[in-house]
Protein backbone atom coordinates (compact mmCIF):
# COMPACT_ATOMS: atom_id res chain seq x y z
CA MET A 1 -83.03 79.61 7.29
CA ASP A 2 -83.13 81.62 4.43
CA ALA A 3 -83.46 79.44 1.81
CA GLY A 4 -87.00 79.10 3.92
CA ARG A 5 -86.21 75.52 5.88
CA ILE A 6 -86.63 75.81 9.48
CA ASN A 7 -83.95 74.48 11.84
CA GLY A 8 -83.86 72.65 15.59
CA VAL A 9 -81.30 73.02 17.78
CA LEU A 10 -80.70 70.91 20.66
CA PHE A 11 -78.88 72.61 24.01
CA LEU A 12 -77.57 69.61 25.52
CA ASP A 13 -76.84 69.19 29.32
CA LEU A 14 -74.09 66.59 30.81
CA CYS A 15 -74.62 65.76 34.71
CA LYS A 16 -71.67 66.16 36.11
CA ALA A 17 -69.43 66.34 32.69
CA PHE A 18 -66.00 66.57 34.10
CA ASP A 19 -66.48 64.65 37.14
CA THR A 20 -67.75 61.70 34.97
CA VAL A 21 -65.07 61.05 32.73
CA ASP A 22 -64.00 57.66 32.61
CA HIS A 23 -60.19 57.35 32.88
CA ALA A 24 -60.09 53.63 30.65
CA ILE A 25 -61.82 55.64 27.26
CA LEU A 26 -60.01 58.56 27.73
CA ILE A 27 -56.58 56.80 27.90
CA LYS A 28 -58.22 54.74 24.53
CA LYS A 29 -58.88 57.63 22.97
CA LEU A 30 -55.97 59.54 23.51
CA SER A 31 -53.93 56.43 22.31
CA ASN A 32 -56.33 56.63 18.90
CA TYR A 33 -54.60 60.33 18.57
CA GLY A 34 -51.67 58.93 18.50
CA ILE A 35 -49.58 59.53 22.15
CA GLN A 36 -48.19 57.09 23.26
CA ASP A 37 -45.31 55.52 25.10
CA LYS A 38 -44.27 57.82 27.64
CA ALA A 39 -46.17 60.29 27.12
CA LEU A 40 -49.53 57.95 27.35
CA GLU A 41 -47.60 56.01 30.72
CA TRP A 42 -47.79 60.02 31.92
CA PHE A 43 -51.60 60.64 31.50
CA LYS A 44 -52.06 57.28 32.83
CA SER A 45 -50.25 58.11 36.65
CA TYR A 46 -51.61 61.58 36.32
CA LEU A 47 -55.02 60.48 36.15
CA PHE A 48 -55.03 56.45 37.75
CA ASN A 49 -54.58 56.20 41.50
CA ARG A 50 -55.75 60.50 42.42
CA GLU A 51 -57.30 60.88 45.88
CA GLN A 52 -59.60 63.69 47.47
CA TYR A 53 -60.34 64.70 50.60
CA CYS A 54 -62.58 67.67 52.14
CA LYS A 55 -61.62 69.82 54.57
CA VAL A 56 -64.13 72.16 56.89
CA ASN A 57 -62.57 74.16 59.10
CA ARG A 58 -60.57 72.05 60.83
CA ALA A 59 -62.06 68.83 60.22
CA THR A 60 -60.90 66.99 57.43
CA SER A 61 -61.92 63.81 55.69
CA SER A 62 -60.20 60.23 54.84
CA PRO A 63 -59.11 60.22 51.60
CA ARG A 64 -60.88 59.13 49.01
CA LYS A 65 -60.15 57.61 45.67
CA LEU A 66 -60.87 58.37 42.14
CA ASN A 67 -61.89 56.58 39.91
CA CYS A 68 -63.43 59.12 37.50
CA GLY A 69 -63.14 62.19 35.94
CA VAL A 70 -60.38 64.47 35.31
CA PRO A 71 -58.30 66.89 37.96
CA GLN A 72 -60.72 70.36 37.97
CA GLY A 73 -58.99 73.60 38.53
CA SER A 74 -56.08 72.42 36.70
CA ASN A 75 -54.76 73.44 33.12
CA LEU A 76 -55.08 69.80 31.86
CA GLY A 77 -58.57 69.42 32.57
CA PRO A 78 -60.33 70.85 30.53
CA LEU A 79 -58.30 70.04 27.46
CA LEU A 80 -58.84 66.46 28.45
CA PHE A 81 -62.43 66.82 28.99
CA LEU A 82 -62.42 68.20 25.44
CA ILE A 83 -60.67 65.15 24.13
CA TYR A 84 -62.89 62.72 24.82
CA VAL A 85 -65.56 64.08 23.59
CA ASN A 86 -64.27 64.88 20.47
CA ASP A 87 -65.70 62.31 18.77
CA LEU A 88 -69.28 62.91 19.85
CA PRO A 89 -69.69 64.70 15.94
CA ASN A 90 -69.23 61.19 14.69
CA CYS A 91 -72.29 59.81 16.04
CA LEU A 92 -74.75 62.98 14.38
CA GLU A 93 -75.87 61.51 10.52
CA ASN A 94 -77.98 64.73 9.58
CA SER A 95 -77.19 67.91 12.34
CA HIS A 96 -74.67 69.53 13.01
CA ALA A 97 -73.26 70.07 16.26
CA ALA A 98 -71.15 72.98 18.03
CA MET A 99 -69.60 72.01 21.27
CA TYR A 100 -67.61 74.25 23.92
CA ALA A 101 -66.32 72.64 26.45
CA ASP A 102 -69.41 70.81 28.15
CA ASP A 103 -72.18 72.68 26.76
CA THR A 104 -72.73 70.89 23.33
CA ASN A 105 -75.74 72.31 20.73
CA ILE A 106 -76.83 70.24 17.69
CA THR A 107 -78.73 71.94 14.85
CA VAL A 108 -81.34 69.88 12.01
CA GLY A 109 -82.08 72.07 9.40
CA SER A 110 -85.52 70.82 7.86
CA ASP A 111 -88.24 71.66 5.20
CA GLY A 112 -91.12 70.36 7.56
CA LEU A 113 -92.19 70.51 11.13
CA ASN A 114 -92.41 66.53 11.23
CA ASN A 115 -89.40 66.07 9.34
CA LEU A 116 -87.65 68.40 11.42
CA GLU A 117 -89.45 65.90 14.38
CA LYS A 118 -88.39 62.41 12.79
CA THR A 119 -84.37 63.74 12.29
CA LEU A 120 -83.87 65.29 16.25
CA ASN A 121 -85.67 62.45 17.63
CA HIS A 122 -83.08 60.01 15.49
CA GLU A 123 -80.45 62.25 16.77
CA MET A 124 -80.82 61.98 19.86
CA SER A 125 -81.07 58.14 19.95
CA ASN A 126 -77.73 58.45 18.55
CA ILE A 127 -76.67 60.47 21.41
CA HIS A 128 -78.29 58.78 23.48
CA GLN A 129 -75.97 55.78 22.62
CA TRP A 130 -72.85 57.22 22.49
CA LEU A 131 -73.19 58.96 26.27
CA VAL A 132 -73.77 55.03 27.25
CA SER A 133 -70.80 54.17 25.57
CA ASN A 134 -68.97 57.11 26.91
CA LYS A 135 -70.57 56.65 30.64
CA LEU A 136 -72.26 59.66 30.39
CA THR A 137 -75.27 61.10 31.23
CA LEU A 138 -77.57 63.93 29.91
CA ASN A 139 -78.79 66.29 32.15
CA VAL A 140 -82.65 65.73 30.64
CA GLU A 141 -84.13 68.51 33.21
CA LYS A 142 -81.71 71.15 31.58
CA THR A 143 -81.28 69.89 27.97
CA GLU A 144 -83.58 71.68 25.97
CA TYR A 145 -84.64 72.54 22.30
CA MET A 146 -85.94 75.27 20.08
CA VAL A 147 -87.59 76.10 16.69
CA ILE A 148 -85.93 78.53 14.93
CA GLY A 149 -87.61 79.70 11.48
CA THR A 150 -89.27 83.07 10.49
CA HIS A 151 -92.52 84.33 11.22
CA LYS A 152 -94.52 83.17 8.00
CA ARG A 153 -92.84 79.81 7.80
CA LEU A 154 -93.98 78.78 11.66
CA SER A 155 -97.02 80.21 11.46
CA ARG A 156 -98.12 77.39 9.09
CA PHE A 157 -97.55 74.84 11.54
CA SER A 158 -100.14 74.26 14.30
CA GLN A 159 -98.92 71.68 16.70
CA ASP A 160 -95.62 71.58 18.24
CA ILE A 161 -93.04 68.50 17.96
CA THR A 162 -91.87 66.38 20.76
CA VAL A 163 -88.57 65.40 21.53
CA SER A 164 -87.50 62.77 23.20
CA ILE A 165 -84.57 60.97 25.01
CA ASP A 166 -84.94 57.16 26.33
CA GLY A 167 -88.25 57.79 27.05
CA LYS A 168 -87.96 61.34 28.74
CA VAL A 169 -89.36 64.55 26.96
CA ILE A 170 -87.39 67.40 26.12
CA LYS A 171 -88.20 70.63 26.94
CA GLN A 172 -88.75 73.73 24.43
């Protein structure tokens, strides 16, 4: 912005982020990060064949096997989620990702609004492909973007830009 550029920032929101982590993909990523042998087997036993049930007053549901997700409320849950999404920035070509737990912001800088719109949409396409391959879903209703620049720079542009993912328009 100091160089007279404008920035676009995407604020991504994932649907049920911690609940939808695919165990097989997570195990593969742990292996890629060098977790092997007994340690990897321990993670498999920690993730696979988990069950949960619901209890309200004195009524208890039948146990249900969990096929995905990291244990919430555990010390490892947030860490495993971070490992799961750690490679998201690798899909980006012309932007910077800032990640904290399940909150991700993508920032793109540009000299002009048309180029900013094109780059934001290209990065959203890359993000969509990454999400699909990692079995995660973007919450389009809660995902937003903003255009940031000096008042002087932004006043030169009369039209708004449109950013979309998979044919769905993102709110500004």
